[in-house]
Each structure stands twice: as structure tokens, then as C-alpha cells.
Backbone as a ProteinNet text record, in pm:
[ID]
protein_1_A
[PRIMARY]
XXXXXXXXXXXXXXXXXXXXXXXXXXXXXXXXXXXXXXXXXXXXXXXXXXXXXXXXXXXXXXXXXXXXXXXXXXXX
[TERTIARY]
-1138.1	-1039.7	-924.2	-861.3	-703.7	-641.6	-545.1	-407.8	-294	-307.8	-225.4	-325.6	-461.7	-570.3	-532.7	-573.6	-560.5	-697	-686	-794.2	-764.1	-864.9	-867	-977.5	-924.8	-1025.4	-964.9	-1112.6	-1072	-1042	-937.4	-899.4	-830.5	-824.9	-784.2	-779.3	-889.8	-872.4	-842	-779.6	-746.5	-786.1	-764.5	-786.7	-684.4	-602.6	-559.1	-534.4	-445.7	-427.9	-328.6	-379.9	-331.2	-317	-199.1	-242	-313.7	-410.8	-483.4	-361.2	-347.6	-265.9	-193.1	-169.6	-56.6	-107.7	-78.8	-101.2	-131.7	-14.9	-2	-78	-70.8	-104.5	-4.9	-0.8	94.2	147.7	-2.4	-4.3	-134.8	-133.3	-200.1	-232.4	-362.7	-427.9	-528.8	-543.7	-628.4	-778.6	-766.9	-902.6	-949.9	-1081.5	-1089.4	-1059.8	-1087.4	-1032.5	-896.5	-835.5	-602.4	-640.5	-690.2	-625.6	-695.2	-828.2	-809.1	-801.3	-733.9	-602.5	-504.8	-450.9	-316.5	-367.5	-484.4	-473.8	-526.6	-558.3	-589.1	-471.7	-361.4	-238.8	-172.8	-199.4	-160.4	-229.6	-314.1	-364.6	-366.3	-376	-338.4	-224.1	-52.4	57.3	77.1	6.6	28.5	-94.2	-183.2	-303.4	-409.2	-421.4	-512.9	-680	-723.2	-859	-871.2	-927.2	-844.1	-1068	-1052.2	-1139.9	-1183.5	-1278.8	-1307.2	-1406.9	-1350.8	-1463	-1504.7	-1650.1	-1680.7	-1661.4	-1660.6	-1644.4	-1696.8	-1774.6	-1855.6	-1790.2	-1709.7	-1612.5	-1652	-1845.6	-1858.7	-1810	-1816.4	-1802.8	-1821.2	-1786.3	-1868.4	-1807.6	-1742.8	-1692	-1578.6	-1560.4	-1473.5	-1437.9	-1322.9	-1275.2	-1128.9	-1149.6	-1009	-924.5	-807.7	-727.4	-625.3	-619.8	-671.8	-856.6	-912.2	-1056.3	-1034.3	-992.7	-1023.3	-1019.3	-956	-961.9	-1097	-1164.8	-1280.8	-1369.6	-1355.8	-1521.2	-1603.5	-1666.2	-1797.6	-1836.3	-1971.8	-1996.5	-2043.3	-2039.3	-2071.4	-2074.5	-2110.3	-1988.3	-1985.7	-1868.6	-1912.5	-1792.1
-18501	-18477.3	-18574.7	-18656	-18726.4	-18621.1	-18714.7	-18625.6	-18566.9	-18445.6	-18391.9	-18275	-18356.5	-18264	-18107.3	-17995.8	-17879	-17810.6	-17716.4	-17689.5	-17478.7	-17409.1	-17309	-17271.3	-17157.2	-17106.5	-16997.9	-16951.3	-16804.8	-16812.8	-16720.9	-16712	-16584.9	-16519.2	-16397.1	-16281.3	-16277.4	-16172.8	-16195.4	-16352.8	-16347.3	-16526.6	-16540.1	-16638.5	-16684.3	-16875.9	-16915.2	-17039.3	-17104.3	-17256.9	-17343.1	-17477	-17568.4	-17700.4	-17786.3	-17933.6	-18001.7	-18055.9	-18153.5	-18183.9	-18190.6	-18266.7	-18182.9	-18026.2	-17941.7	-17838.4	-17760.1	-17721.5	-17544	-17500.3	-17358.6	-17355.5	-17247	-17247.8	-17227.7	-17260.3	-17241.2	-17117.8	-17043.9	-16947.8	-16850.2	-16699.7	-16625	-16519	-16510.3	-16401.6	-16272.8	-16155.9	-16089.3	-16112.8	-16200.9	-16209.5	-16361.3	-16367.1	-16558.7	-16583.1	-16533.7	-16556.3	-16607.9	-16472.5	-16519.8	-16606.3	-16651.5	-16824.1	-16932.3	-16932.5	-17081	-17064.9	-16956.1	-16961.3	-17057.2	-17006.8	-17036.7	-17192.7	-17213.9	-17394.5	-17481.6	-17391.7	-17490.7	-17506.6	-17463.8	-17429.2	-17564.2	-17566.3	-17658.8	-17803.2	-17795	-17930.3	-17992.7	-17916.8	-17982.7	-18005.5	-17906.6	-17974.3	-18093.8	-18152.6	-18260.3	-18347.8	-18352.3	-18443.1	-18477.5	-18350	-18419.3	-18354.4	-18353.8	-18290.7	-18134.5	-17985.2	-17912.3	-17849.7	-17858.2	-17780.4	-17669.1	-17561.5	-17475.3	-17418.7	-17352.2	-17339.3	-17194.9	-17205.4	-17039.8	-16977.6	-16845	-16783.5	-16850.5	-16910.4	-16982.3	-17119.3	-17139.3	-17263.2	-17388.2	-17391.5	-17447.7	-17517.9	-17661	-17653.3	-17637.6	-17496.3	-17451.6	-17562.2	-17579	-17646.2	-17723.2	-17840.5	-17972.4	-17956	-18020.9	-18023.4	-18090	-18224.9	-18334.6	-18297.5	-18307.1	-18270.7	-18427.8	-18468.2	-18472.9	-18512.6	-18466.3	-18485.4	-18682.4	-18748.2	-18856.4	-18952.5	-18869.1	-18916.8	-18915.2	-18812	-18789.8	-18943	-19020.9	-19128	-19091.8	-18954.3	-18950.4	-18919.6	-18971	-18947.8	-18874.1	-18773	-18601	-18488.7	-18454.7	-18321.7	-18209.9	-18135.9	-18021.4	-17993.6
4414.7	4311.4	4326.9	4233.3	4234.9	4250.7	4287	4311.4	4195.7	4213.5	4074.1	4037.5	3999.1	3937.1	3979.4	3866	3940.7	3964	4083.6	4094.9	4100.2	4074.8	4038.8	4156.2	4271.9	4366	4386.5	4453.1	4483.8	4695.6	4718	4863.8	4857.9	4994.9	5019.1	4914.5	4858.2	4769.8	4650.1	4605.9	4481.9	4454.6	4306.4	4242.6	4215.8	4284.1	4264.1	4197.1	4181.4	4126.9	4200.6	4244.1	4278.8	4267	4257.5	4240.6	4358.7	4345	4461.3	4529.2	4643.6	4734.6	4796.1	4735.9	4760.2	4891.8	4971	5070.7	4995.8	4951.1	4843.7	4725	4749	4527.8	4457.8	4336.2	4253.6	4157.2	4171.9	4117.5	4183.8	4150.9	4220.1	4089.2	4046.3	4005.4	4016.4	3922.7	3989.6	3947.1	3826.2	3809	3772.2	3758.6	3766.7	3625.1	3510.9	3384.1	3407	3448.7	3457	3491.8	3611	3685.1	3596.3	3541.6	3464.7	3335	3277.6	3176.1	3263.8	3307.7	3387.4	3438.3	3467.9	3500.9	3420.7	3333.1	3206.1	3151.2	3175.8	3052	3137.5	3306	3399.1	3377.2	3368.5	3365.7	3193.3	3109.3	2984.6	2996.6	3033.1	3024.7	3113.3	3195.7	3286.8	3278.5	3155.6	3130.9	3255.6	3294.6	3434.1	3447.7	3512.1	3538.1	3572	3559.6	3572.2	3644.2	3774.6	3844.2	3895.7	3847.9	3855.6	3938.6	4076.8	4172.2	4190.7	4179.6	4216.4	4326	4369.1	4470.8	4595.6	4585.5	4770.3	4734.6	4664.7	4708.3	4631.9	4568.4	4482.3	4391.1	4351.8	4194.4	4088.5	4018.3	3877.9	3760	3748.7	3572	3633.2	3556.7	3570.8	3391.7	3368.7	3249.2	3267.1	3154.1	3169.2	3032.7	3081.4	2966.1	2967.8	2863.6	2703.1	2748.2	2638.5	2604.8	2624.2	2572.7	2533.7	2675.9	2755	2900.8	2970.4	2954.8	3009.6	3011.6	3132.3	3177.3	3144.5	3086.3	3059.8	2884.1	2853	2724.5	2679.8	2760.8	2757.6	2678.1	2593.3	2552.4	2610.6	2613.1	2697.5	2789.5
[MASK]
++++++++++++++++++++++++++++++++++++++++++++++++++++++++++++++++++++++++++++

């Protein structure tokens, strides 16, 4: 991930959000919906990549905000 990107995981019980690089999260939810509301709302206001990891730490879903940023010719 660059630096900035946010990323959306689950730890201690709850689902958080963070910018790549940051040690904390920025935010703390109870369910995985709230948090990538909440980092999608993050990574569109700051145009960055906004990563979505499942419970085993995985990466489920990647998504760049603005669309037109996205390297790939993807849709989706």
C-alpha cells in the first residue's frame, strides 16, 4: 500500500481505519459495514486507494478514489 492509502481491518474486537504509515487507527467500529463507510468517506476526501481486509487479515476489495486514478482497465 502507498502511503496515505487507507486501509480498513478488523483488530481487537473491532473494525478499524487507518492511513498506511500510521501506527493507530483513526477510527473504530462495531461492524465492518461502519468502517468502510467511514474509509471510503476517508479515502475519497483525500483521493487515495481505500483497502479492505477481511477478518484473517486478507485482502478482500481494493478501491481508488477518484475512479480515474485507478492503473487498471478494470471495472469494478
Amino acid at each position: 500500500m502507498a502511503q496515505g492509502d487507507i486501509e480498513t481491518y478488523y483488530e481487537d474486537g473491532q473494525w478499524k481505519n487507518r492511513p498506511a504509515g500510521n501506527q493507530r487507527a483513526s477510527s473504530a467500529h462495531d461492524t465492518k459495514a461502519e468502517a468502510e463507510a467511514a474509509g471510503r468517506q476517508m479515502a475519497t476526501q483525500r483521493g487515495v486507494e481505500h483497502v479492505i481486509k477481511k477478518k484473517d487479515g486478507t485482502i478482500g476489495e481494493r478501491n481508488t478514489y477518484p475512479r480515474s486514478r485507478d492503473p487498471r482497465e478494470t471495472k469494478g
